[in-house]
mmCIF file of C-alpha atoms in Angstrom:
data_model
loop_
_atom_site.group_PDB
_atom_site.id
_atom_site.type_symbol
_atom_site.label_atom_id
_atom_site.label_comp_id
_atom_site.label_asym_id
_atom_site.label_seq_id
_atom_site.Cartn_x
_atom_site.Cartn_y
_atom_site.Cartn_z
ATOM 1 C CA MET N 1 -15.159 17.881 41.506
ATOM 2 C CA ASP N 2 -12.954 16.229 38.898
ATOM 3 C CA VAL N 3 -10.863 18.833 37.103
ATOM 4 C CA CYS N 4 -10.467 16.700 34.012
ATOM 5 C CA ASN N 5 -14.225 16.334 33.558
ATOM 6 C CA SER N 6 -15.616 19.527 35.053
ATOM 7 C CA GLN N 7 -17.397 22.112 32.941
ATOM 8 C CA VAL N 8 -16.151 25.641 32.338
ATOM 9 C CA GLU N 9 -16.365 27.660 35.522
ATOM 10 C CA ASN N 10 -17.836 31.132 35.756
ATOM 11 C CA MET N 11 -15.614 34.051 36.552
ATOM 12 C CA ASP N 12 -15.242 34.652 40.281
ATOM 13 C CA THR N 13 -13.055 36.640 42.633
ATOM 14 C CA SER N 14 -12.347 34.044 45.317
ATOM 15 C CA ASP N 15 -8.891 32.988 46.439
ATOM 16 C CA VAL N 16 -9.257 29.525 44.904
ATOM 17 C CA PRO N 17 -6.208 28.804 42.689
ATOM 18 C CA TRP N 18 -7.608 28.571 39.174
ATOM 19 C CA CYS N 19 -5.784 27.100 36.189
ATOM 20 C CA TRP N 20 -6.371 26.809 32.468
ATOM 21 C CA PHE N 21 -6.606 23.593 30.465
ATOM 22 C CA TYR N 22 -6.826 22.715 26.767
ATOM 23 C CA LEU N 23 -8.470 19.622 25.294
ATOM 24 C CA ALA N 24 -5.746 17.565 23.599
ATOM 25 C CA GLU N 25 -6.329 15.165 20.701
ATOM 26 C CA CYS N 26 -6.187 12.248 23.127
ATOM 27 C CA GLY N 27 -9.444 13.478 24.695
ATOM 28 C CA VAL N 28 -7.839 14.498 27.999
ATOM 29 C CA TRP N 29 -7.643 18.001 29.464
ATOM 30 C CA HIS N 30 -4.012 19.153 29.759
ATOM 31 C CA MET N 31 -2.948 22.145 31.805
ATOM 32 C CA PHE N 32 -0.997 24.948 30.146
ATOM 33 C CA ASP N 33 2.540 24.146 31.233
ATOM 34 C CA ASN N 34 3.680 26.251 34.175
ATOM 35 C CA GLU N 35 7.335 25.523 33.373
ATOM 36 C CA SER N 36 7.297 26.638 29.773
ATOM 37 C CA SER N 37 9.782 28.971 28.207
ATOM 38 C CA HIS N 38 9.122 32.678 27.926
ATOM 39 C CA GLN N 39 7.499 32.058 24.532
ATOM 40 C CA LEU N 40 4.420 30.460 26.063
ATOM 41 C CA MET N 41 1.921 32.363 28.171
ATOM 42 C CA ILE N 42 1.551 30.249 31.299
ATOM 43 C CA SER N 43 -1.655 29.414 33.082
ATOM 44 C CA HIS N 44 -1.515 32.107 35.745
ATOM 45 C CA LYS N 45 -0.927 34.787 33.104
ATOM 46 C CA ILE N 46 -4.087 33.682 31.305
ATOM 47 C CA GLU N 47 -5.926 33.720 34.627
ATOM 48 C CA GLU N 48 -4.694 37.236 35.353
ATOM 49 C CA HIS N 49 -5.988 38.470 31.997
ATOM 50 C CA TYR N 50 -9.308 36.690 32.551
ATOM 51 C CA ARG N 51 -9.834 38.221 35.997
ATOM 52 C CA ASN N 52 -9.004 41.694 34.730
ATOM 53 C CA ASN N 53 -10.990 41.546 31.496
ATOM 54 C CA GLY N 54 -13.488 38.697 31.783
ATOM 55 C CA GLY N 55 -13.063 37.781 28.121
ATOM 56 C CA GLY N 56 -11.402 38.986 24.974
ATOM 57 C CA THR N 57 -8.587 37.432 22.963
ATOM 58 C CA ILE N 58 -4.978 36.693 23.886
ATOM 59 C CA ILE N 59 -2.258 36.133 21.290
ATOM 60 C CA LEU N 60 0.477 33.703 22.298
ATOM 61 C CA PHE N 61 3.420 32.057 20.590
ATOM 62 C CA ALA N 62 4.875 28.560 20.897
ATOM 63 C CA ASN N 63 7.196 26.511 18.696
ATOM 64 C CA GLN N 64 7.284 29.228 16.010
ATOM 65 C CA CYS N 65 3.479 29.154 15.764
ATOM 66 C CA GLU N 66 0.999 31.874 16.648
ATOM 67 C CA TYR N 67 -2.097 31.016 18.670
ATOM 68 C CA SER N 68 -5.255 32.968 19.371
ATOM 69 C CA LEU N 69 -6.940 32.210 22.708
ATOM 70 C CA ASN N 70 -10.540 33.447 22.672
ATOM 71 C CA LEU N 71 -11.663 33.645 26.293
ATOM 72 C CA SER N 72 -15.253 34.437 25.330
ATOM 73 C CA GLU N 73 -15.675 31.346 23.146
ATOM 74 C CA MET N 74 -13.148 29.266 25.132
ATOM 75 C CA LYS N 75 -11.293 28.281 21.953
ATOM 76 C CA LEU N 76 -7.567 28.025 21.203
ATOM 77 C CA THR N 77 -6.730 28.405 17.500
ATOM 78 C CA ASN N 78 -3.447 27.660 15.763
ATOM 79 C CA LYS N 79 -3.316 30.585 13.334
ATOM 80 C CA THR N 80 -0.932 28.723 11.032
ATOM 81 C CA THR N 81 -2.993 25.555 10.561
ATOM 82 C CA GLY N 82 -6.450 26.779 11.610
ATOM 83 C CA ARG N 83 -6.831 23.846 14.000
ATOM 84 C CA GLN N 84 -8.879 24.547 17.115
ATOM 85 C CA CYS N 85 -9.296 22.993 20.532
ATOM 86 C CA SER N 86 -11.458 23.820 23.518
ATOM 87 C CA VAL N 87 -10.086 25.428 26.663
ATOM 88 C CA LYS N 88 -11.510 25.652 30.169
ATOM 89 C CA ARG N 89 -10.881 27.177 33.564
ATOM 90 C CA ALA N 90 -10.964 24.950 36.631
ATOM 91 C CA PRO N 91 -9.582 24.742 40.194
ATOM 92 C CA TYR N 92 -6.009 23.492 40.441
ATOM 93 C CA ARG N 93 -5.443 20.138 42.151
ATOM 94 C CA LEU N 94 -2.206 18.219 42.130
ATOM 95 C CA THR N 95 -4.073 14.921 41.920
ATOM 96 C CA THR N 96 -5.784 15.861 38.689
ATOM 97 C CA PHE N 97 -2.877 17.380 36.787
ATOM 98 C CA ARG N 98 -2.031 15.368 33.695
ATOM 99 C CA TYR N 99 0.191 16.302 30.783
ATOM 100 C CA ILE N 100 1.011 13.027 29.093
ATOM 101 C CA CYS N 101 -1.506 10.260 29.690
ATOM 102 C CA ASP N 102 0.010 7.007 28.509
ATOM 103 C CA ASN N 103 -2.526 4.931 30.391
ATOM 104 C CA VAL N 104 -5.536 6.719 28.949
ATOM 105 C CA SER N 105 -7.292 5.161 25.980
ATOM 106 C CA ILE N 106 -6.917 7.241 22.831
ATOM 107 C CA PRO N 107 -10.201 7.674 20.958
ATOM 108 C CA VAL N 108 -10.257 7.009 17.236
ATOM 109 C CA PRO N 109 -11.210 9.875 14.901
ATOM 110 C CA SER N 110 -14.938 10.562 14.996
ATOM 111 C CA HIS N 111 -15.388 9.977 11.244
ATOM 112 C CA TRP N 112 -14.072 6.398 11.348
ATOM 113 C CA GLU N 113 -16.756 3.790 10.690
ATOM 114 C CA ASN N 114 -17.453 0.329 12.108
ATOM 115 C CA VAL N 115 -14.027 -0.071 13.706
ATOM 116 C CA THR N 116 -13.176 -3.733 14.323
ATOM 117 C CA ASP N 117 -10.359 -5.714 15.939
ATOM 118 C CA GLU N 118 -8.761 -6.337 12.548
ATOM 119 C CA PRO N 119 -5.160 -5.068 12.216
ATOM 120 C CA TYR N 120 -6.411 -2.458 9.762
ATOM 121 C CA GLN N 121 -9.402 -1.616 7.579
ATOM 122 C CA LEU N 122 -9.456 -0.057 4.124
ATOM 123 C CA VAL N 123 -12.739 1.830 3.849
ATOM 124 C CA PRO N 124 -13.591 2.982 0.292
ATOM 125 C CA LEU N 125 -15.022 6.497 0.173
ATOM 126 C CA HIS N 126 -18.060 7.078 -2.014
ATOM 127 C CA PRO N 127 -17.500 9.895 -4.537
ATOM 128 C CA SER N 128 -20.598 11.702 -3.270
ATOM 129 C CA THR N 129 -19.260 12.131 0.281
ATOM 130 C CA HIS N 130 -17.753 15.308 1.693
ATOM 131 C CA GLU N 131 -14.681 13.346 2.809
ATOM 132 C CA PHE N 132 -13.996 12.123 -0.736
ATOM 133 C CA HIS N 133 -14.265 15.655 -2.145
ATOM 134 C CA GLU N 134 -12.082 17.071 0.633
ATOM 135 C CA VAL N 135 -9.246 14.624 -0.100
ATOM 136 C CA CYS N 136 -9.677 14.976 -3.854
ATOM 137 C CA ASN N 137 -9.603 18.781 -3.707
ATOM 138 C CA PHE N 138 -6.476 18.706 -1.543
ATOM 139 C CA LEU N 139 -4.738 16.501 -4.112
ATOM 140 C CA ARG N 140 -5.870 18.667 -7.031
ATOM 141 C CA LYS N 141 -4.140 21.704 -5.558
ATOM 142 C CA THR N 142 -0.862 20.170 -6.713
ATOM 143 C CA SER N 143 -1.804 17.525 -9.293
ATOM 144 C CA ASN N 144 -3.989 16.997 -12.367
ATOM 145 C CA GLU N 145 -4.209 13.220 -11.914
ATOM 146 C CA SER N 146 -7.636 11.667 -12.459
ATOM 147 C CA VAL N 147 -8.650 10.023 -9.183
ATOM 148 C CA LYS N 148 -10.192 6.567 -9.520
ATOM 149 C CA GLU N 149 -10.641 5.658 -5.867
ATOM 150 C CA ILE N 150 -9.900 6.915 -2.350
ATOM 151 C CA ALA N 151 -9.851 4.664 0.702
ATOM 152 C CA ARG N 152 -9.533 5.625 4.354
ATOM 153 C CA ILE N 153 -7.026 3.613 6.397
ATOM 154 C CA GLN N 154 -8.293 2.681 9.859
ATOM 155 C CA ASN N 155 -5.482 1.228 11.970
ATOM 156 C CA THR N 156 -6.038 1.789 15.689
ATOM 157 C CA TYR N 157 -2.531 0.684 16.673
ATOM 158 C CA LEU N 158 -0.786 3.081 14.273
ATOM 159 C CA TRP N 159 -3.171 5.876 15.289
ATOM 160 C CA GLU N 160 -2.348 5.406 18.974
ATOM 161 C CA CYS N 161 1.398 5.362 18.220
ATOM 162 C CA PHE N 162 1.049 8.584 16.239
ATOM 163 C CA CYS N 163 -0.954 10.366 18.972
ATOM 164 C CA ARG N 164 1.416 9.255 21.735
ATOM 165 C CA LYS N 165 4.422 10.384 19.701
ATOM 166 C CA LYS N 166 2.833 13.777 19.193
ATOM 167 C CA ARG N 167 2.189 14.174 22.928
ATOM 168 C CA GLN N 168 5.744 13.070 23.705
ATOM 169 C CA MET N 169 7.161 15.653 21.293
ATOM 170 C CA CYS N 170 4.964 18.361 22.826
ATOM 171 C CA LYS N 171 6.118 17.442 26.314
ATOM 172 C CA LEU N 172 9.824 17.377 25.420
ATOM 173 C CA LYS N 173 9.593 20.743 23.694
ATOM 174 C CA ARG N 174 7.170 22.187 26.288
ATOM 175 C CA VAL N 175 4.783 23.403 23.607
ATOM 176 C CA ILE N 176 1.069 23.122 22.947
ATOM 177 C CA ASP N 177 1.353 21.797 19.417
ATOM 178 C CA ILE N 178 3.802 20.289 16.942
ATOM 179 C CA GLU N 179 3.792 21.217 13.269
ATOM 180 C CA GLU N 180 1.810 18.543 11.473
ATOM 181 C CA MET N 181 1.372 18.385 7.710
ATOM 182 C CA LYS N 182 -0.555 16.318 5.204
ATOM 183 C CA LEU N 183 2.007 15.003 2.735
ATOM 184 C CA PHE N 184 2.080 12.592 -0.205
ATOM 185 C CA HIS N 185 4.112 9.436 -0.812
ATOM 186 C CA GLY N 186 4.041 7.567 -4.114
ATOM 187 C CA THR N 187 4.807 3.863 -4.193
ATOM 188 C CA SER N 188 3.958 0.501 -5.752
ATOM 189 C CA LEU N 189 0.651 -1.270 -5.202
ATOM 190 C CA ASN N 190 2.739 -4.177 -3.885
ATOM 191 C CA ASN N 191 3.563 -2.099 -0.787
ATOM 192 C CA LEU N 192 -0.047 -1.258 0.051
ATOM 193 C CA ARG N 193 -0.685 -4.013 2.578
ATOM 194 C CA ASP N 194 2.599 -3.592 4.459
ATOM 195 C CA ILE N 195 2.149 0.168 4.832
ATOM 196 C CA CYS N 196 -1.478 -0.121 5.956
ATOM 197 C CA PHE N 197 -0.536 -2.841 8.449
ATOM 198 C CA LEU N 198 2.937 -1.824 9.669
ATOM 199 C CA ASN N 199 3.330 1.807 8.562
ATOM 200 C CA PHE N 200 6.184 3.206 6.478
ATOM 201 C CA ASP N 201 9.554 1.735 7.391
ATOM 202 C CA PRO N 202 12.446 4.244 7.250
ATOM 203 C CA ARG N 203 14.880 1.324 7.255
ATOM 204 C CA LEU N 204 13.729 0.378 3.759
ATOM 205 C CA HIS N 205 15.239 3.505 2.257
ATOM 206 C CA GLY N 206 17.122 3.706 -0.976
ATOM 207 C CA SER N 207 14.710 2.447 -3.625
ATOM 208 C CA ASN N 208 14.242 6.008 -4.901
ATOM 209 C CA GLY N 209 17.408 7.677 -3.604
ATOM 210 C CA THR N 210 18.660 9.066 -0.300
ATOM 211 C CA LEU N 211 19.765 12.566 -1.226
ATOM 212 C CA PHE N 212 18.504 14.162 2.002
ATOM 213 C CA GLY N 213 18.906 11.244 4.400
ATOM 214 C CA LYS N 214 18.179 7.565 4.860
ATOM 215 C CA GLY N 215 14.526 7.818 5.845
ATOM 216 C CA THR N 216 11.001 7.829 4.414
ATOM 217 C CA TYR N 217 10.406 10.559 1.847
ATOM 218 C CA PHE N 218 7.240 12.642 1.564
ATOM 219 C CA ALA N 219 6.288 15.378 -0.865
ATOM 220 C CA ARG N 220 4.249 18.519 -0.360
ATOM 221 C CA ASP N 221 2.990 18.220 -3.947
ATOM 222 C CA ALA N 222 0.989 15.257 -5.206
ATOM 223 C CA SER N 223 2.417 15.774 -8.703
ATOM 224 C CA TYR N 224 5.933 15.115 -7.374
ATOM 225 C CA ALA N 225 4.892 12.071 -5.329
ATOM 226 C CA SER N 226 3.054 10.565 -8.300
ATOM 227 C CA LYS N 227 6.377 10.322 -10.174
ATOM 228 C CA TYR N 228 7.248 7.489 -7.803
ATOM 229 C CA CYS N 229 4.033 5.545 -8.383
ATOM 230 C CA LYS N 230 5.034 2.302 -10.031
ATOM 231 C CA ASN N 231 2.743 0.912 -12.707
ATOM 232 C CA THR N 232 1.328 -2.527 -12.098
ATOM 233 C CA LEU N 233 0.078 -5.058 -14.608
ATOM 234 C CA GLN N 234 -2.554 -6.154 -12.116
ATOM 235 C CA ASN N 235 -6.119 -5.333 -13.170
ATOM 236 C CA VAL N 236 -8.265 -4.124 -10.295
ATOM 237 C CA MET N 237 -12.029 -3.668 -10.302
ATOM 238 C CA SER N 238 -13.151 -0.323 -8.964
ATOM 239 C CA PRO N 239 -15.981 -0.464 -6.383
ATOM 240 C CA HIS N 240 -17.674 2.152 -8.562
ATOM 241 C CA GLY N 241 -17.459 0.000 -11.705
ATOM 242 C CA GLY N 242 -14.845 -0.824 -14.348
ATOM 243 C CA TRP N 243 -11.338 -2.278 -14.364
ATOM 244 C CA TYR N 244 -8.051 -0.397 -14.222
ATOM 245 C CA GLN N 245 -4.343 -0.848 -13.465
ATOM 246 C CA PRO N 246 -3.879 1.357 -10.417
ATOM 247 C CA ARG N 247 -1.052 3.618 -9.421
ATOM 248 C CA ILE N 248 -1.254 4.742 -5.794
ATOM 249 C CA VAL N 249 -0.139 7.550 -3.535
ATOM 250 C CA PHE N 250 -0.626 7.776 0.197
ATOM 251 C CA LEU N 251 -1.835 10.933 1.886
ATOM 252 C CA ALA N 252 -0.337 10.845 5.373
ATOM 253 C CA ARG N 253 -0.353 12.920 8.508
ATOM 254 C CA VAL N 254 3.274 13.714 9.276
ATOM 255 C CA LEU N 255 4.762 15.328 12.381
ATOM 256 C CA VAL N 256 7.468 17.347 10.658
ATOM 257 C CA GLY N 257 8.180 19.446 13.776
ATOM 258 C CA ASP N 258 11.464 21.367 13.626
ATOM 259 C CA TYR N 259 13.410 20.569 10.468
ATOM 260 C CA THR N 260 16.759 21.296 8.883
ATOM 261 C CA THR N 261 18.430 20.629 5.540
ATOM 262 C CA GLY N 262 19.129 16.944 5.031
ATOM 263 C CA ARG N 263 22.285 15.187 3.886
ATOM 264 C CA GLN N 264 22.795 11.881 2.121
ATOM 265 C CA ASP N 265 24.670 10.294 5.032
ATOM 266 C CA PHE N 266 22.058 11.156 7.700
ATOM 267 C CA VAL N 267 20.484 8.133 9.411
ATOM 268 C CA ARG N 268 18.632 10.397 11.847
ATOM 269 C CA PRO N 269 18.032 14.152 12.089
ATOM 270 C CA PRO N 270 21.120 16.055 13.268
ATOM 271 C CA GLU N 271 21.558 17.699 16.649
ATOM 272 C CA LYS N 272 20.415 21.252 17.116
ATOM 273 C CA GLN N 273 23.159 23.819 17.508
ATOM 274 C CA HIS N 274 24.289 24.247 21.132
ATOM 275 C CA THR N 275 21.889 21.482 22.254
ATOM 276 C CA PRO N 276 23.735 18.170 21.777
ATOM 277 C CA ILE N 277 20.982 16.030 23.317
ATOM 278 C CA ILE N 278 18.157 17.593 21.288
ATOM 279 C CA LEU N 279 17.679 16.589 17.657
ATOM 280 C CA TYR N 280 15.693 18.089 14.829
ATOM 281 C CA ASP N 281 12.486 16.182 14.074
ATOM 282 C CA SER N 282 12.926 15.811 10.312
ATOM 283 C CA CYS N 283 14.993 16.866 7.309
ATOM 284 C CA VAL N 284 14.000 18.780 4.181
ATOM 285 C CA ASN N 285 15.439 19.733 0.815
ATOM 286 C CA ASN N 286 15.240 23.476 1.478
ATOM 287 C CA VAL N 287 14.565 25.043 4.877
ATOM 288 C CA LYS N 288 13.107 28.260 3.463
ATOM 289 C CA HIS N 289 10.897 26.606 0.844
ATOM 290 C CA PRO N 290 10.615 22.890 1.669
ATOM 291 C CA ASN N 291 8.709 20.541 -0.594
ATOM 292 C CA ILE N 292 10.469 17.277 0.293
ATOM 293 C CA TYR N 293 10.433 15.944 3.858
ATOM 294 C CA VAL N 294 12.426 13.023 5.267
ATOM 295 C CA ILE N 295 11.146 11.208 8.365
ATOM 296 C CA PHE N 296 13.359 8.802 10.325
ATOM 297 C CA ASP N 297 10.814 7.663 12.959
ATOM 298 C CA SER N 298 7.684 5.908 11.679
ATOM 299 C CA SER N 299 5.668 6.908 14.756
ATOM 300 C CA GLN N 300 5.733 10.464 13.355
ATOM 301 C CA ILE N 301 3.601 9.198 10.456
ATOM 302 C CA TYR N 302 -0.012 8.105 10.158
ATOM 303 C CA PRO N 303 -0.979 6.817 6.666
ATOM 304 C CA GLU N 304 -4.481 8.261 6.445
ATOM 305 C CA TYR N 305 -5.660 7.699 2.862
ATOM 306 C CA VAL N 306 -4.613 5.707 -0.174
ATOM 307 C CA ILE N 307 -5.487 7.349 -3.487
ATOM 308 C CA SER N 308 -5.643 5.357 -6.718
ATOM 309 C CA PHE N 309 -5.160 6.800 -10.205
#
C-alpha cells in the first residue's frame, strides 16, 4: 500500500506504527515533522490522542499561528487565515516519507482555465462571476475605486517557484504553514507585461522610495497602493465595452513569514537575534500594526490578479 495515495485508515489497536499526514498545496501528503520544536504536536502525539479518544479536536501551535485539528472530519484549519487542508492516518514507511518534493509536478490552481504553454495568460474575469466579486469585495474593504476590469494571471512557472519557496520556508522553519497575505501593489501600465512574465523584481527598487529597504513594496490597503498607480495616456478598450485610460494595481499572494521593522539601507531582511544564519522573511513599517511590506526575494510573490480602474 502506498502511503502517499492510501485512503484514511480506520482506528485499530495493532502494533503497526501509524503516522499522520497533511495534504500540502503541492498535492503531496507530508508527514507531521517528527523533529519539530516543542511548539508543534508531532505525529506520535496525534496518534496517541486518536487511540485514546477516537476523534475530537486538538489545538496546536506553529510559527505563531494556532491550528485546529479535527480528527472526526480529518481537517487541519489555520485559525488565523481560515485555510484548511485534509489530514490522514497511514502506516509509517521510510520509503514513502516525503517532506519537500522538488521532483513532483505542482498542480495549477483548480480555478485556472485552459492553461497553455504560453509564458503567461491574462484571463479577463466576467463581472457576473463569483471570482470577480470576491476580488472586487476584497479591494473595496480598503478602497472606493471604481473597478473597470479584473484579470487573472496564469503563469505556471511563477506559480511553481512560489509553491516551492513556500515548502522550502516551511522545511527550514519546521512548521506546517507560513504566513501568506494578499497584498496590493500599484504601478504603471507599462510594467504590466514584465510583471506578468517575470514577476516583481526587487532589484528595480527606488522609483517610489526605499524607506524600509531596497525591495518590492506591497500595501495591505488598496487605497494606499492606488496612490502609486501612474496615469497613462493610452486608451484601452474594456472587454465589457467602452474606452478608458487605465490605472492598475496588482493583487498578489505574498509570503510575508516572520517580519521586522525595515530600514532604508537594508538590501535583505536582517538576521534574527541570536540566530546569525537565520534571517527574517520580510520587512514592514510597523511590527505591531503593519500596513507596508517589503519583499527582497521575488519567489515569495505570486502576482495573482491585475485590477484596472
